[in-house]
C-alpha positions in Angstrom: -76.2 -6.8 -25.7 -75.3 -5.1 -29.2 -71.9 -5.8 -28.2 -72.8 -9.3 -28.8 -74.3 -8.7 -32.4 -70.9 -6.7 -33.4 -69.0 -9.9 -31.9 -71.4 -12.1 -34.0 -70.4 -9.6 -37.5 -66.5 -9.5 -37.2 -66.8 -13.8 -36.6 -68.6 -13.9 -39.9 -66.1 -11.3 -41.5 -63.2 -12.9 -40.4 -64.4 -16.3 -41.6 -65.7 -14.8 -45.3 -62.0 -12.7 -45.3 -59.9 -15.7 -44.6 -60.2 -17.1 -48.2 -57.9 -16.0 -50.6 -59.9 -15.3 -53.7 -63.8 -14.3 -54.6 -64.1 -17.6 -55.9 -64.0 -19.7 -52.4 -65.0 -16.7 -50.0 -68.2 -18.5 -49.0 -68.1 -22.6 -49.1 -71.9 -23.9 -50.1 -72.4 -25.1 -47.1 -72.2 -22.0 -45.2 -75.1 -20.5 -47.5 -77.5 -23.5 -46.2 -77.0 -22.5 -42.5 -80.2 -21.2 -41.4 -78.8 -18.0 -40.2 -78.6 -17.0 -44.0 -81.5 -19.3 -45.5 -84.3 -18.1 -43.2 -85.4 -14.3 -42.3 -87.4 -14.7 -39.0 -84.5 -16.7 -37.1 -81.6 -14.6 -36.1 -80.8 -14.1 -39.8 -77.0 -13.1 -41.0 -77.1 -11.1 -44.7 -73.7 -11.2 -46.4 -73.5 -9.3 -49.7 -69.7 -9.6 -51.7 -69.0 -6.9 -54.4 -65.6 -7.2 -56.5 -63.2 -4.3 -57.1 -65.6 -2.5 -59.2 -68.8 -3.0 -56.9 -70.5 -5.3 -58.9 -72.2 -8.3 -56.6 -70.7 -11.5 -56.8 -72.5 -13.2 -54.1 -75.6 -12.6 -51.6 -76.7 -14.9 -48.6 -80.1 -16.8 -49.8 -82.0 -14.6 -47.2 -81.7 -11.9 -49.4 -83.3 -13.5 -52.2 -83.0 -10.7 -55.2 -81.7 -8.1 -53.0 -78.5 -7.1 -51.7 -76.7 -5.1 -49.0 -75.2 -1.8 -50.5 -71.4 -0.6 -49.5 -71.9 2.8 -47.7 -69.4 5.1 -48.7 -69.7 7.4 -45.9 -69.6 4.7 -43.5 -66.0 3.5 -42.1 -64.6 0.3 -42.8 -65.0 -2.4 -39.6 -67.1 -0.3 -37.7 -70.8 -1.4 -37.2 -73.9 1.1 -38.1 -77.3 0.8 -38.2 -79.3 0.9 -41.4 -83.0 -0.6 -42.6 -83.9 -3.3 -44.9 -86.9 -4.4 -45.4 -88.6 -2.6 -42.4 -85.7 -5.1 -40.5 -83.3 -2.7 -38.5 -80.0 -4.2 -39.1 -76.5 -3.6 -37.6 -74.0 -3.2 -40.8 -70.1 -4.1 -40.7 -68.4 -3.4 -44.2 -65.1 -4.7 -44.8 -62.3 -4.3 -48.1 -61.4 -7.8 -49.2 -57.6 -7.7 -49.9 -55.2 -10.1 -51.7 -51.7 -9.8 -51.7 -52.0 -6.3 -50.5 -54.6 -5.7 -53.6 -58.3 -4.7 -53.2 -60.2 -7.7 -54.8 -63.5 -6.7 -53.6 -66.0 -5.7 -50.8 -67.8 -7.6 -48.2 -71.1 -6.2 -46.6 -72.2 -8.2 -43.5 -75.6 -7.0 -41.6 -77.1 -8.8 -38.7 -80.8 -8.4 -37.5 -81.7 -6.8 -34.1 -85.1 -7.5 -33.9 -84.5 -10.5 -31.4 -82.4 -8.3 -29.5 -85.0 -5.5 -29.4 -88.0 -8.1 -28.5 -85.4 -9.0 -25.9 -85.6 -5.2 -24.8 -88.8 -4.9 -25.0 -89.8 -8.0 -22.7 -87.1 -6.6 -20.4 -89.0 -3.6 -20.6 -92.2 -5.0 -19.8 -91.0 -7.3 -17.2 -89.2 -4.5 -15.5 -92.4 -2.3 -15.8 -94.2 -5.1 -14.1 -91.7 -6.4 -11.4 -90.2 -2.8 -10.1 -93.6 -2.1 -8.4 -94.1 -5.8 -6.6 -90.6 -5.4 -5.8 -90.7 -2.3 -4.3 -94.0 -3.5 -2.7 -92.2 -6.2 -1.4 -89.5 -4.4 -0.1 -91.4 -1.5 1.3 -93.1 -4.9 3.4 -89.9 -6.7 4.4 -88.6 -3.6 5.6 -91.5 -3.0 7.5 -91.6 -6.5 9.0 -87.5 -6.1 10.1 -88.2 -2.5 11.4 -91.1 -3.4 13.5 -88.9 -6.3 14.6 -86.0 -3.7 15.2 -88.3 -1.6 17.3 -90.3 -4.1 19.2 -88.0 -3.9 22.3 -88.3 -0.2 22.2 -91.8 -0.8 22.4 -91.9 -2.8 25.3 -89.3 -0.7 26.9 -92.1 2.4 26.4 -95.0 0.0 27.6 -93.1 -0.8 30.8 -91.9 2.6 31.7 -95.6 3.6 31.2 -96.8 0.6 33.3 -94.8 1.8 36.1 -96.9 3.9 38.8 -96.0 5.0 42.3 -97.9 1.4 43.4 -95.3 -0.6 41.4 -92.1 0.9 41.7 -90.3 -2.4 42.0 -91.2 -3.1 38.3 -87.9 -3.1 35.9 -87.5 -3.2 32.2 -86.5 -6.4 31.1 -83.0 -6.3 29.6 -82.5 -7.6 25.8 -80.0 -10.1 25.2 -77.5 -7.9 23.2 -75.5 -5.5 24.8 -76.1 -2.5 22.4 -77.8 0.9 22.8 -80.8 -0.4 23.6 -79.2 -2.6 26.2 -77.6 0.4 28.0 -80.8 2.7 27.5 -82.8 0.3 29.4 -79.8 -0.3 32.2 -80.2 3.7 32.3 -83.9 4.1 32.9 -83.4 0.7 35.3 -81.0 2.8 37.2 -83.1 5.9 37.1 -86.0 3.9 38.4 -84.0 2.5 41.4 -82.9 6.0 42.2 -86.5 7.0 42.2 -88.0 4.1 44.3 -85.4 5.1 46.8 -86.5 8.7 46.8 -90.3 7.9 46.8 -89.5 5.3 49.5 -87.8 7.9 51.6 -90.3 10.7 50.9 -92.8 8.1 52.6 -90.6 7.0 55.3 -90.2 10.8 56.1 -93.8 11.7 56.0 -94.6 8.8 58.4 -91.7 9.5 60.9 -92.6 13.1 60.6 -96.3 12.1 61.7 -95.3 10.2 64.5 -92.8 12.4 65.9 -95.4 15.7 66.0 -98.4 13.3 67.0 -96.3 12.4 70.2 -96.1 16.2 71.7 -99.4 17.0 70.4 -100.9 13.8 72.2 -99.5 14.9 75.2 -100.6 18.6 75.1 -104.3 17.3 74.3 -104.0 14.8 77.1 -102.6 17.5 79.6 -105.1 20.6 78.8 -107.9 17.9 79.0 -106.8 16.8 82.3 -106.6 20.6 83.4 -110.4 21.3 82.3 -112.0 18.3 84.1 -111.8 20.1 87.5 -110.7 22.8 89.3 -106.9 23.1 90.5 -104.4 24.9 92.7 -102.4 27.2 91.1 -99.2 25.0 91.6 -100.8 22.3 89.6 -101.9 24.7 87.0 -98.1 26.1 86.7 -96.9 22.8 86.8 -98.9 21.2 83.8 -98.7 24.6 82.2 -94.8 24.6 81.9 -95.0 20.8 81.0 -97.2 21.8 77.9 -94.9 24.7 76.9 -91.8 22.2 77.2 -94.0 20.0 74.4 -94.7 23.2 72.4 -91.2 23.8 72.6 -90.3 20.4 71.4 -92.9 20.7 68.5 -91.0 24.4 67.5 -87.6 22.2 67.4 -89.2 19.9 65.4 -90.4 21.9 62.9 -87.4 24.0 62.5 -85.3 20.7 61.8 -88.0 19.6 58.9 -87.4 22.7 57.7 -83.8 22.6 57.6 -83.6 19.5 56.5 -85.8 20.0 53.2 -83.7 22.8 52.6 -80.6 21.3 52.9 -82.1 18.2 50.4 -83.3 20.7 48.1 -80.0 22.7 48.0 -82.3 25.6 48.7 -79.7 27.2 51.3 -78.0 30.0 49.2 -74.9 30.8 51.7 -71.7 32.1 51.6 -68.4 30.9 52.4 -66.7 33.2 55.3 -63.7 33.1 57.3 -64.0 32.1 61.0 -62.6 30.3 64.0 -63.0 26.8 64.9 -61.9 27.1 68.8 -64.4 30.2 69.1 -67.5 27.9 67.6 -67.0 25.4 69.7 -66.8 27.5 73.0 -69.7 29.4 72.2 -71.8 26.1 71.4 -70.8 25.1 74.9 -72.3 28.0 76.5 -75.6 27.6 74.7 -75.6 23.9 76.4 -74.4 25.6 79.8 -78.0 25.1 81.7 -78.6 21.0 79.8 -75.0 20.6 80.9 -75.2 21.8 84.2 -78.6 19.8 84.9 -77.0 16.5 84.2 -74.2 17.5 85.8 -71.9 16.9 82.5 -68.4 17.9 82.3 -66.7 19.3 79.0 -63.6 19.4 78.6 -61.5 20.7 75.7 -58.1 19.1 75.3 -55.4 20.6 72.3 -58.3 22.4 71.3 -56.1 24.2 68.6 -57.2 27.6 67.2 -57.5 27.2 63.7 -59.3 29.5 61.0 -61.2 28.0 58.2 -63.1 29.6 55.1 -66.2 27.6 55.2 -70.2 28.0 55.5 -70.1 29.3 58.8 -74.4 28.7 59.7 -73.6 24.9 58.9 -70.7 24.6 60.8 -72.5 26.3 63.8 -75.5 24.0 63.2 -73.2 20.5 62.9 -71.3 21.6 66.3 -74.6 22.1 68.3 -76.3 18.7 67.0 -72.9 16.8 67.7 -72.5 18.5 71.6 -76.6 18.2 71.9 -76.1 14.3 71.2 -73.2 13.7 73.2 -75.1 15.3 75.8 -78.5 13.6 75.3 -76.9 10.2 75.3 -74.5 10.7 78.0 -74.6 9.3 81.5 -75.2 11.7 84.7 -72.0 13.0 85.8 -70.7 12.2 82.2 -68.1 13.8 80.6 -67.5 15.3 77.0 -63.8 15.5 75.8 -63.5 18.1 72.8 -60.1 17.8 71.1 -57.9 18.8 67.5 -55.5 17.8 65.8 -53.3 19.1 63.1 -52.2 17.3 60.2 -50.5 18.3 56.9 -53.7 20.7 55.3 -56.3 18.6 57.5 -57.5 19.9 60.8 -59.2 17.1 62.9 -61.8 17.8 65.9 -63.3 15.4 67.8 -66.3 14.7 70.2 -66.0 11.9 72.7 -68.2 11.3 75.4 -68.6 8.3 77.7 -72.2 7.6 77.4 -74.3 4.5 76.5 -72.7 4.0 72.7 -74.2 1.9 70.1 -73.8 -1.5 68.4 -71.8 -1.9 65.2 -75.5 -2.9 64.0 -76.5 0.3 64.9 -73.9 2.4 63.6 -74.8 1.5 60.0 -77.9 3.3 60.4 -77.2 6.4 63.2 -76.9 8.5 60.2 -80.3 8.4 58.7 -83.5 10.3 59.6 -85.3 9.3 62.6 -83.0 6.7 63.6 -82.9 6.1 67.0 -80.3 3.7 68.9 -81.8 0.6 70.2 -80.2 0.6 73.7 -81.2 -1.4 77.0 -79.6 1.7 78.7 -82.1 3.0 81.5 -81.4 6.3 80.5 -84.2 8.4 79.2 -83.5 10.0 75.8 -86.1 12.0 73.8 -84.5 12.6 70.5 -86.0 13.1 67.5 -83.7 11.1 65.5 -82.9 14.4 63.3 -79.9 16.0 64.5 -77.1 13.5 62.9 -78.9 13.2 59.9 -78.9 16.8 59.3 -75.5 17.3 60.7 -74.2 14.4 58.2 -76.1 16.3 55.4 -74.5 19.9 56.1 -71.0 18.3 56.8 -71.5 16.8 52.8 -72.5 20.1 51.5 -69.4 22.1 53.4 -67.0 19.0 52.3 -66.3 18.1 55.9 -65.5 14.4 56.6 -67.6 12.9 59.4 -66.2 9.5 60.9 -68.5 7.9 63.9 -66.7 5.4 66.4 -68.6 3.6 69.0 -69.1 1.0 71.5 -71.9 -0.1 73.1 -72.1 1.0 77.0 -68.7 2.3 76.6 -69.4 5.8 74.7 -69.2 7.6 71.3 -66.3 9.4 69.2 -67.2 11.5 66.4 -64.2 13.0 64.3 -64.5 15.9 61.5 -62.0 16.2 59.6 -61.7 19.8 57.5 -59.7 21.0 55.0 -57.2 23.8 56.0 -55.3 26.2 53.6 
């Protein structure tokens, strides 16, 4: 603002200095301009001196006064002073003609209007600033509310999801930003959670059903025994039948506990070096009675000795469950073939039976808990549907690949692929 005043002073000074002599320094028409006659409207004050500092002429707005030359101030460099309580910006210059100083020029410009403008601006800012801050705050709050509204929607939806409406999902925002990624991640988490809860409910229902059957048989058998007196042979027969159901209950509970420990990773076992062929032979010996009952032959073809460093207890359970399944679903006088094949650093152990087999549809679910093959074969099986599920879980934990191939009414082949050093 004051730079504008300096420019105005310099322009007047240049105009006056353009005249060659003191007589013609200022034209009469110049003094008639409002800025030189009126002190109230942006006045410009001019005083002209000769070389002896005698006043030659002053602008009409100075009346009988004058602007004094100040020897302490530099030439053509504006400075401030007071004139009749008016703050002026002064510039003084020497008047030179043909290289000689012929006089002196003093020009002053009032800063009153500039100061009024500054005061007005200060007042305006004093009023506008808090209003601007308030409006900015309200606008920022509105924008922030709009920005976090999707987050509140995510929170609201997540809080509304309970066990009774697990299928509910968070609506994905249109923009694929961080919030979209967060919503997708939460939905994926809910998908996994829903699967686990559904599985837990299904497990509870299936486990209850499995336990209810032998308990009902035991209860019914005991109720029959107490109705009337029976011969010792009849008592022995019923007691023996009841003990079989108790043993079945015991096996079910063991399988439930094992499956729970496997899925919760609570089995803290160490690997050890053992012989695969020996484990297979020992498993066959453990099922000797059952094999004789169904008159099933077990053939070990090309069963090569091979040591492996793995979870010994897991491998034993896997072999027992696979052999148990093969016996359970084999026909009378059937055959189970156990063979092996080495390939680079892989060892393939195969269990093959000529039993009832399964359809392609059943193959999709056969490794799930409590699944039983739907088959029109008259062969009676009393499995719980847990053996293969447990074997599958243990195989995964042991880094053993399990491949199942089967054809209905022709048999099933299960191949275990182990990594050997």
